[in-house]
PDB file of C-alpha atoms and ligand atoms in Angstrom:
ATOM      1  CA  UNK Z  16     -21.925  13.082   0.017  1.00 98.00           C
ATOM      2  CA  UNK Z  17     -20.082  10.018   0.636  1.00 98.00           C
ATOM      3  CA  UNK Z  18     -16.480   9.143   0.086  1.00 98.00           C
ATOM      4  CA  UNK Z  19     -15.263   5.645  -0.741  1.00 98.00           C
ATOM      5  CA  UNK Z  20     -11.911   6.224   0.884  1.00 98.00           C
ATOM      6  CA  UNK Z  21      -8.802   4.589   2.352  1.00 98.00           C
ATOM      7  CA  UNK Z  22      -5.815   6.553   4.386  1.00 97.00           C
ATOM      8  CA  UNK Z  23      -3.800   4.502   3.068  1.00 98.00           C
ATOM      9  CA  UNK Z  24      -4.347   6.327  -1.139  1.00 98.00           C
ATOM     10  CA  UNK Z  25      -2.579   9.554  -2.140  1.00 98.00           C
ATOM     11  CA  UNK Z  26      -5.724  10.152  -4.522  1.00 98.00           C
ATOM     12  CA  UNK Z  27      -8.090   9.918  -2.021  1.00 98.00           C
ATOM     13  CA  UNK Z  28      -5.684  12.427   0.424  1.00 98.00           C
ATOM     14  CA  UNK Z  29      -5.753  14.564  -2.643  1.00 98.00           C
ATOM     15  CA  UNK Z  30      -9.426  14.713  -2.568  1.00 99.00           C
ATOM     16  CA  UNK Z  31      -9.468  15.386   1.118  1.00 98.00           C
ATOM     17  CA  UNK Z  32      -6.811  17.968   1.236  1.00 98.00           C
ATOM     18  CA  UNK Z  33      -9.525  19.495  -1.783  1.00 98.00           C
ATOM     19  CA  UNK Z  34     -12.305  19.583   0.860  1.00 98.00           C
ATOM     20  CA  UNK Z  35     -10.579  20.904   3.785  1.00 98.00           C
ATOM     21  CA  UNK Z  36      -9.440  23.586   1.365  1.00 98.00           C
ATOM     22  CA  UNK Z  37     -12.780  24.156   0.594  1.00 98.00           C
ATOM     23  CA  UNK Z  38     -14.427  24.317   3.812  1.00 98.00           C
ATOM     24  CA  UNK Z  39     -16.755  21.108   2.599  1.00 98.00           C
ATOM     25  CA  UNK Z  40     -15.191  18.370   4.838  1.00 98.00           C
ATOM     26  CA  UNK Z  41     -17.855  18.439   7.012  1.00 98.00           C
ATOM     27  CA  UNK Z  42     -20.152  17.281   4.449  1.00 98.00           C
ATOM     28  CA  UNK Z  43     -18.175  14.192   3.627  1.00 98.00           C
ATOM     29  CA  UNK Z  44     -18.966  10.906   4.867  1.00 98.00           C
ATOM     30  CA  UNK Z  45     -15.797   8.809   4.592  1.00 98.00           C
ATOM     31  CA  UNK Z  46     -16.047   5.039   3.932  1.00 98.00           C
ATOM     32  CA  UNK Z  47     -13.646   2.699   4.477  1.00 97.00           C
ATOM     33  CA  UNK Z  48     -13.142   0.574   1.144  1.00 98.00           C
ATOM     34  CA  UNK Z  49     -10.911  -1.662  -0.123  1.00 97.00           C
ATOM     35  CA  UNK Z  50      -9.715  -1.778  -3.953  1.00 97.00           C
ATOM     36  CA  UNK Z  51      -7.018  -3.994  -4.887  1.00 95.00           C
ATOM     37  CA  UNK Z  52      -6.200  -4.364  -9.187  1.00 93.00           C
ATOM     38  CA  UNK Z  53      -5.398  -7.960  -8.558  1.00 91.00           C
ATOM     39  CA  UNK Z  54      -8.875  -8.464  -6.961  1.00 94.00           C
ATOM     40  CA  UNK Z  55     -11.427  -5.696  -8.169  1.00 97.00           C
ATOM     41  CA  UNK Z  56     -14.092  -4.556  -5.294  1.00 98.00           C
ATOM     42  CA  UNK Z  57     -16.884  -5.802  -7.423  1.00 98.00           C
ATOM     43  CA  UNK Z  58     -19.151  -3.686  -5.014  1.00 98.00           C
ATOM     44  CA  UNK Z  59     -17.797  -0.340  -5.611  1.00 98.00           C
ATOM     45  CA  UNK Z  60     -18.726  -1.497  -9.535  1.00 98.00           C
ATOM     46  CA  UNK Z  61     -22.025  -0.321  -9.904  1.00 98.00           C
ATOM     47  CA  UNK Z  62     -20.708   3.221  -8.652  1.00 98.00           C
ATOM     48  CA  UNK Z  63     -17.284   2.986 -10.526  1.00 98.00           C
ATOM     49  CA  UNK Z  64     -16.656   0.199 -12.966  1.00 98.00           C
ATOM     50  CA  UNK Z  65     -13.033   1.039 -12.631  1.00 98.00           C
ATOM     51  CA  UNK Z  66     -13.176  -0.321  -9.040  1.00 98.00           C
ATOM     52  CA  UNK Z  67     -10.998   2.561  -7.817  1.00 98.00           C
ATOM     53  CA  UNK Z  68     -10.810   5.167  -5.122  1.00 98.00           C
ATOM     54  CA  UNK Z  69     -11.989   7.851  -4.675  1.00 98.00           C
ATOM     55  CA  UNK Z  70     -14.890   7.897  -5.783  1.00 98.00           C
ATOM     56  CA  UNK Z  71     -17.816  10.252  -4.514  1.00 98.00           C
ATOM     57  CA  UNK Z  72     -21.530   9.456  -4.335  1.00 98.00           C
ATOM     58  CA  UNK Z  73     -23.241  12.171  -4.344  1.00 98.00           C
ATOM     59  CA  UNK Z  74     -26.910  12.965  -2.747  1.00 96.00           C
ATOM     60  CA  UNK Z  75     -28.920  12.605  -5.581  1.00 97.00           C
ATOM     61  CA  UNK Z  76     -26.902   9.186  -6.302  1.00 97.00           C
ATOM     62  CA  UNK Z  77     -24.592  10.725  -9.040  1.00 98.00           C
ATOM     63  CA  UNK Z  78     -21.398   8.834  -8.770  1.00 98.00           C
ATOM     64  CA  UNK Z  79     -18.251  10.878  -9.250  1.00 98.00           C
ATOM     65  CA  UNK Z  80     -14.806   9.669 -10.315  1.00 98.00           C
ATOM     66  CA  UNK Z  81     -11.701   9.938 -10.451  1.00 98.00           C
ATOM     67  CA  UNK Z  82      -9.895  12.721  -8.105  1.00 98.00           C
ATOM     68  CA  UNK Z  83      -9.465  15.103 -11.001  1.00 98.00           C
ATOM     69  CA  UNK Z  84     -13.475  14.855 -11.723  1.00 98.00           C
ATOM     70  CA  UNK Z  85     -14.046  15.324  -7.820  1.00 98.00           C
ATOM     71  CA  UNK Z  86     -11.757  18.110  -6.643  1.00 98.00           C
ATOM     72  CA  UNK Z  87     -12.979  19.682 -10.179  1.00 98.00           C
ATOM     73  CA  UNK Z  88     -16.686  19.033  -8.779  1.00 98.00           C
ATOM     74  CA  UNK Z  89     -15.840  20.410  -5.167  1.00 98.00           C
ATOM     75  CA  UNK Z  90     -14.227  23.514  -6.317  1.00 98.00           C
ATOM     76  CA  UNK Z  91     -17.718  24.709  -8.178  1.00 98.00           C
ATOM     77  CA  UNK Z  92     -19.333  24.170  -4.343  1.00 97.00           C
ATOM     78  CA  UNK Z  93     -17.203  27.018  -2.030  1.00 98.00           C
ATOM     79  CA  UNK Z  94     -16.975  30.699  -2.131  1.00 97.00           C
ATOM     80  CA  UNK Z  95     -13.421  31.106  -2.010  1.00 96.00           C
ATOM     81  CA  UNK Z  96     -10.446  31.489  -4.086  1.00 96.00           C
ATOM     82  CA  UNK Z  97     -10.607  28.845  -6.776  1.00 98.00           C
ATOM     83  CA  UNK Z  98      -7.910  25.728  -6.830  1.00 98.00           C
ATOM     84  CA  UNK Z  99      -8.416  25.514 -10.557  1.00 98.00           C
ATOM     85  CA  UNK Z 100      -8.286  28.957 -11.956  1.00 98.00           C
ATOM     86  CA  UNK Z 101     -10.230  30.854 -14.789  1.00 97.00           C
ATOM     87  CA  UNK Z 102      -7.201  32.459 -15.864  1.00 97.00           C
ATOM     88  CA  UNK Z 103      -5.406  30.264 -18.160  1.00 96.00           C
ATOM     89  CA  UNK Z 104      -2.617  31.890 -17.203  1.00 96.00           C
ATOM     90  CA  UNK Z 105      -2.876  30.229 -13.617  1.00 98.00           C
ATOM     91  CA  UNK Z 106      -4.821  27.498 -15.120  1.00 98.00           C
ATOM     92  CA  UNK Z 107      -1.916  25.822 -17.486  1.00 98.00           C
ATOM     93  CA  UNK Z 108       0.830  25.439 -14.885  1.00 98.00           C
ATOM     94  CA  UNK Z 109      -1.682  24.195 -11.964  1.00 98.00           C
ATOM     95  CA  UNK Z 110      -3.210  21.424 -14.321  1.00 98.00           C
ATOM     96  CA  UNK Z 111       0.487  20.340 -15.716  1.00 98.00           C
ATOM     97  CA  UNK Z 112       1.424  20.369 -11.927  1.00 98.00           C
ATOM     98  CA  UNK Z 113      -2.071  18.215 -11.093  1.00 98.00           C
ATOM     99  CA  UNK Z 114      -1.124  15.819 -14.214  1.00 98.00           C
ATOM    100  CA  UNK Z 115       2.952  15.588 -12.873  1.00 98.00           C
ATOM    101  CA  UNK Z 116       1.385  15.242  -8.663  1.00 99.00           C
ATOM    102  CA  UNK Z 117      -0.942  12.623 -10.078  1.00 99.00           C
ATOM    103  CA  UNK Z 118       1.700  11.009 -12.403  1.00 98.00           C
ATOM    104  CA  UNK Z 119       4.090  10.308  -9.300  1.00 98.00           C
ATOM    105  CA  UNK Z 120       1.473   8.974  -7.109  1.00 98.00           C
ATOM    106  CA  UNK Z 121       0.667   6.554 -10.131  1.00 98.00           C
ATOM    107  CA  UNK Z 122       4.421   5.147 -10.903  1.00 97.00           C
ATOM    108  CA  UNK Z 123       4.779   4.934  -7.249  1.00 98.00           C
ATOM    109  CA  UNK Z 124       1.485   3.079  -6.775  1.00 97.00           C
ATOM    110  CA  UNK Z 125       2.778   1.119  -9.454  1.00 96.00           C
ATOM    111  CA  UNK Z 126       5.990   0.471  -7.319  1.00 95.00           C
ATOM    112  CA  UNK Z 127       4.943  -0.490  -4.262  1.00 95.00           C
ATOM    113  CA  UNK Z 128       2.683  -2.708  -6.107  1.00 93.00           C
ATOM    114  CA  UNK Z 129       6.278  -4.546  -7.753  1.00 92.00           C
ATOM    115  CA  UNK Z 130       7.254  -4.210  -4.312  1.00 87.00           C
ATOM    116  CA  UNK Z 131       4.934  -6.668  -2.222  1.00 86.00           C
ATOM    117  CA  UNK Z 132       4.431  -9.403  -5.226  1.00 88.00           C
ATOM    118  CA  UNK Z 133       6.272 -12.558  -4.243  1.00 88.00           C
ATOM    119  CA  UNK Z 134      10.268 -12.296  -5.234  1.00 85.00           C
ATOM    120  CA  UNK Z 135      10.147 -14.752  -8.410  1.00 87.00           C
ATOM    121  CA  UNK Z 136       7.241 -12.595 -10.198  1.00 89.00           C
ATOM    122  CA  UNK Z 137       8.366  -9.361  -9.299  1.00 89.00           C
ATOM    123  CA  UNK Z 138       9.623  -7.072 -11.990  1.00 87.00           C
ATOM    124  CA  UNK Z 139      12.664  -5.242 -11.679  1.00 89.00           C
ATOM    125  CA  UNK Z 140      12.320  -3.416 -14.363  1.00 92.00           C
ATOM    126  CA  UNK Z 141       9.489  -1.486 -13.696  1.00 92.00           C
ATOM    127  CA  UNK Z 142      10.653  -0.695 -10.787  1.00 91.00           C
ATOM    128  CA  UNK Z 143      13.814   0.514 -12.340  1.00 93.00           C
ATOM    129  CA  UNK Z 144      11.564   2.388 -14.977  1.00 95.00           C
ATOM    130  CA  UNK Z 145       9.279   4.104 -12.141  1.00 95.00           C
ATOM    131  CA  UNK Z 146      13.134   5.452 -10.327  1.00 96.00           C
ATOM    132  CA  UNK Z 147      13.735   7.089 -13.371  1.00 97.00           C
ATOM    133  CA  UNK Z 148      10.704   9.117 -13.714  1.00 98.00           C
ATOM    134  CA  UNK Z 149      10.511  10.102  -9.524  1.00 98.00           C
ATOM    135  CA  UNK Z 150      14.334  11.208 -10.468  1.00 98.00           C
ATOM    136  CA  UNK Z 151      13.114  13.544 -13.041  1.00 98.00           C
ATOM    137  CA  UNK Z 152      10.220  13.948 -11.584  1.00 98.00           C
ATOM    138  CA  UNK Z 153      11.933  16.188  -8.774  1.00 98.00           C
ATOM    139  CA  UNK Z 154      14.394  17.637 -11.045  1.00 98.00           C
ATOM    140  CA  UNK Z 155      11.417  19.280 -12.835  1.00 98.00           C
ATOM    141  CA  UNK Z 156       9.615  19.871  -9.607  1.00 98.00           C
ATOM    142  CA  UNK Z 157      12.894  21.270  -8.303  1.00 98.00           C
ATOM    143  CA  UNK Z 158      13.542  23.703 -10.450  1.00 98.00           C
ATOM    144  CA  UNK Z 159       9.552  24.683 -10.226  1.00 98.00           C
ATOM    145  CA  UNK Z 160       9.305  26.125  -7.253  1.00 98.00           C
ATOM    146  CA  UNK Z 161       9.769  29.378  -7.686  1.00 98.00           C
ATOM    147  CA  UNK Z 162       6.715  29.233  -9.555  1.00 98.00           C
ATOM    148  CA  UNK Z 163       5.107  26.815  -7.099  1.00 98.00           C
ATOM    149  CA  UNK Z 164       6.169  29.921  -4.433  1.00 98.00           C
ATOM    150  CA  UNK Z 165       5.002  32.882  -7.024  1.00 98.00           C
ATOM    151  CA  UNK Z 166       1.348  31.306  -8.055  1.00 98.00           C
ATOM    152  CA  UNK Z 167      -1.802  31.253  -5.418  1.00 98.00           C
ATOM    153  CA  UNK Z 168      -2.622  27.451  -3.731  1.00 98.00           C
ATOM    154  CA  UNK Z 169      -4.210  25.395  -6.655  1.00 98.00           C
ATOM    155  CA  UNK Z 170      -4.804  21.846  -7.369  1.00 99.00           C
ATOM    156  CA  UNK Z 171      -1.263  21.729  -8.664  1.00 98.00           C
ATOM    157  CA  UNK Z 172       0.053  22.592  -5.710  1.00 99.00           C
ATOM    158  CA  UNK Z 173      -2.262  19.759  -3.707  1.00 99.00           C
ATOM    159  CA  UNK Z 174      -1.587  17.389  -6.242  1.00 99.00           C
ATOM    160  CA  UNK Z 175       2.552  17.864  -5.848  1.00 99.00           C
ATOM    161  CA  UNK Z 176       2.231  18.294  -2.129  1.00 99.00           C
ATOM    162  CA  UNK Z 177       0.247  15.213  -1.892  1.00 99.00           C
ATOM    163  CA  UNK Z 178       2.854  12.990  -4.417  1.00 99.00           C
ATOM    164  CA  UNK Z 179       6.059  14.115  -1.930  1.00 98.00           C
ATOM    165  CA  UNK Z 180       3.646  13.162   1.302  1.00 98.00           C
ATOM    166  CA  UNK Z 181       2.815   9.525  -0.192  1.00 98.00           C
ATOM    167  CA  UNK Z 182       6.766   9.440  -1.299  1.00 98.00           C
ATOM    168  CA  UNK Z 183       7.829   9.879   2.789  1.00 98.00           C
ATOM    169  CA  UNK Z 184       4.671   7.363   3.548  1.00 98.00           C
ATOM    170  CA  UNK Z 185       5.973   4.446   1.368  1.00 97.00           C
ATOM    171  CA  UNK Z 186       9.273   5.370  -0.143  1.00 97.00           C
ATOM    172  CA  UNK Z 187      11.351   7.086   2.609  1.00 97.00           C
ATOM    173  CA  UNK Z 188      14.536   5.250   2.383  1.00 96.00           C
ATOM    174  CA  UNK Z 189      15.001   7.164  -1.170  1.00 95.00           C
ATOM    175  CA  UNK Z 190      15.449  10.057   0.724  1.00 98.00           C
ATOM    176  CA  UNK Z 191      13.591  12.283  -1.610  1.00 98.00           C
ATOM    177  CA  UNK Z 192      15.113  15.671  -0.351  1.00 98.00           C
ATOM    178  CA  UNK Z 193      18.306  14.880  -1.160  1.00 98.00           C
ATOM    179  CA  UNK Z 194      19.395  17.076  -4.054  1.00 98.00           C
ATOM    180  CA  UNK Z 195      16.379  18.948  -3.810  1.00 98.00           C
ATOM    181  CA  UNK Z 196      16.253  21.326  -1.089  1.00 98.00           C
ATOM    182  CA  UNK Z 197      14.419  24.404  -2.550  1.00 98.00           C
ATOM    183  CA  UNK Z 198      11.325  21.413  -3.061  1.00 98.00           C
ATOM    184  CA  UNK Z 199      11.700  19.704   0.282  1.00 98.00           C
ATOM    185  CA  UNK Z 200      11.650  23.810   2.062  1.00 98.00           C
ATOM    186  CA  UNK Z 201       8.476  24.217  -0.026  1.00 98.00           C
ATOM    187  CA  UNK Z 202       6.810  20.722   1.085  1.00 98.00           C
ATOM    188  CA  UNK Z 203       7.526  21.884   4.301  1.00 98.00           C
ATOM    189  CA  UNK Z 204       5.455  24.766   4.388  1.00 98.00           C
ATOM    190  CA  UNK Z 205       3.083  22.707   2.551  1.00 98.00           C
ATOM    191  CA  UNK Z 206       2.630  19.790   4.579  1.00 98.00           C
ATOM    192  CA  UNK Z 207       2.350  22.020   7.231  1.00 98.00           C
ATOM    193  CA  UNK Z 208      -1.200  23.329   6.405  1.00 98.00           C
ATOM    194  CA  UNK Z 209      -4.140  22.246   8.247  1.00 98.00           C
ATOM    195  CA  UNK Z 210      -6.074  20.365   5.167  1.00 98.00           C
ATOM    196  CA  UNK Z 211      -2.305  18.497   5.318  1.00 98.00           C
ATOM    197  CA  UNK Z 212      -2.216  18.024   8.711  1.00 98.00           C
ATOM    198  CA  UNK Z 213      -5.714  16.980   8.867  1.00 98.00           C
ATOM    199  CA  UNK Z 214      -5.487  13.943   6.439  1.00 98.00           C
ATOM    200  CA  UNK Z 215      -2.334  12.041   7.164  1.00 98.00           C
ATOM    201  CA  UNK Z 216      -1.636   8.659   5.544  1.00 98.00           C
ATOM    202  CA  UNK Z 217      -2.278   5.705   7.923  1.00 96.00           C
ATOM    203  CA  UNK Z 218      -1.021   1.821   7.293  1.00 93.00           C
ATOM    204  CA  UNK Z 219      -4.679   0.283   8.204  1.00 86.00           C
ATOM    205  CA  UNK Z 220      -7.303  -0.781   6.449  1.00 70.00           C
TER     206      UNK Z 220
HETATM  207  N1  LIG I   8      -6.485   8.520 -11.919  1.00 77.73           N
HETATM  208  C1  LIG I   8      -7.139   8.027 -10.708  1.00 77.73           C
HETATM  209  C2  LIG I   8      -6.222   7.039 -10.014  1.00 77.73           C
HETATM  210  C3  LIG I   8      -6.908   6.367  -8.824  1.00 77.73           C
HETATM  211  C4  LIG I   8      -6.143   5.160  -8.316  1.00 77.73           C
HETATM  212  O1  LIG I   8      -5.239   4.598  -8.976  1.00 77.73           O
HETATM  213  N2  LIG I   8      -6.549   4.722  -7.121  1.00 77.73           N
HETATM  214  C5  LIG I   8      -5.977   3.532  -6.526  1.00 77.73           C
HETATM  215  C6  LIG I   8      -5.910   3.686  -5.006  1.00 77.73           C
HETATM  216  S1  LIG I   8      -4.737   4.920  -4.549  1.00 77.73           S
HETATM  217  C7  LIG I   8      -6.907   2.365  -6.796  1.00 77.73           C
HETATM  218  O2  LIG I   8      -8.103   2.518  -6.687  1.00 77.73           O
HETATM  219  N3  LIG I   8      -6.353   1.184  -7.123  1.00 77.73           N
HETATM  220  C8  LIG I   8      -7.116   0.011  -7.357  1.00 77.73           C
HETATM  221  C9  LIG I   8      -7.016  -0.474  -8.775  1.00 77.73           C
HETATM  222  O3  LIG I   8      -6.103  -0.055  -9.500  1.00 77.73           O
HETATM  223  O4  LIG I   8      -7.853  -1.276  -9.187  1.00 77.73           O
HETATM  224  C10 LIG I   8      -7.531   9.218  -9.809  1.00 77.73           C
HETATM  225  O5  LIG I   8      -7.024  10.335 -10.054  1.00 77.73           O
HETATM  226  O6  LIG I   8      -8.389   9.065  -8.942  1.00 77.73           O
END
């Protein structure tokens, strides 16, 4: 299988955490691509017409997209405990947690977007918009942990641990932990695990 992947994307480390978890890293071939929404990678088109990472090609040439479709996919492909669970039970809070995860890396994608357009055409109001939501964003997260602590590893979990990993990779100077020190104790223990370790954000093409 091959990857279309940057170290620099919190959906593509969410994919990757997915496959260490699984044991099926090994049968990943990562490939260096570059997507911008400005300037759409027309050659990743014909494989995603979003022009967005990840995206997985499979063996047979089935093209796979987005993260939630692949670490779905991956799960079905490993003998051990699943990351999305039968039980619905287990199922409900690990999706919500997979849809809040993936919301945060979006509005903070968003962000740092704002962030690096030219001063006159920036807007501060999105940016002002996207504080809000990481605010109560960790309030909810916050006051989740017990159940994050309580429920087995799932793609909710991966999902939240990634979105607090890509906050310290571009947003540090918030200072995310502050306020919220039952969440940063659990991220600890999270980014601590070898599919974390393993997949760690770097600035570089
Ligand atoms: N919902 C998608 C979001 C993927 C996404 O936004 N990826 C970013 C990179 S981190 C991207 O490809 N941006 C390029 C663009 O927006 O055209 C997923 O879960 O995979």
């Amino acid at each position: 299988m091959k990857l279309y992947w940057s170290s620099r994307s919190p959906f593509v480390r969410k994919v990757m955490v997915v496959a260490h978890e699984t044991g099926l890293d090994s049968r990943i071939e990562c490939v260096r691509t570059v997507v911008s929404a400005m300037n759409p990678n027309v050659e990743l088109m014909p494989s995603n017409p979003l022009a967005k990472l990840p995206t997985l090609l499979l063996d047979d040439g089935t093209s796979l997209y987005d993260s939630r479709v692949i670490c779905e996919f991956l799960d079905t492909r490993h003998a051990g405990a699943r990351l999305f669970p039968l039980d619905w039970r287990e199922r409900l809070p690990a999706l919500r947690w997979q849809a809040l995860g993936d919301g945060m890396m979006d509005f903070s994608l968003a962000r740092l977007m704002e962030r690096t357009r030219p001063e006159g055409q920036r807007s501060d109001s999105l940016i002002v918009g996207a504080r809000a939501k990481l605010a109560a964003s960790l309030a909810a997260l916050e006051a989740a942990v017990p159940a994050l602590d309580a429920l087995p590893l799932s793609i909710g979990h991966v999902a939240v641990g990634c979105a607090l990993s890509y906050l310290d990779f571009r947003f540090a100077a918030d200072g995310w932990r502050e306020g919220h020190a039952a969440l940063a104790a659990w991220h600890a223990t999270f980014a601590a695990r070898p599919s974390m370790l393993a997949t760690d954000h770097v600035d570089a093409y």
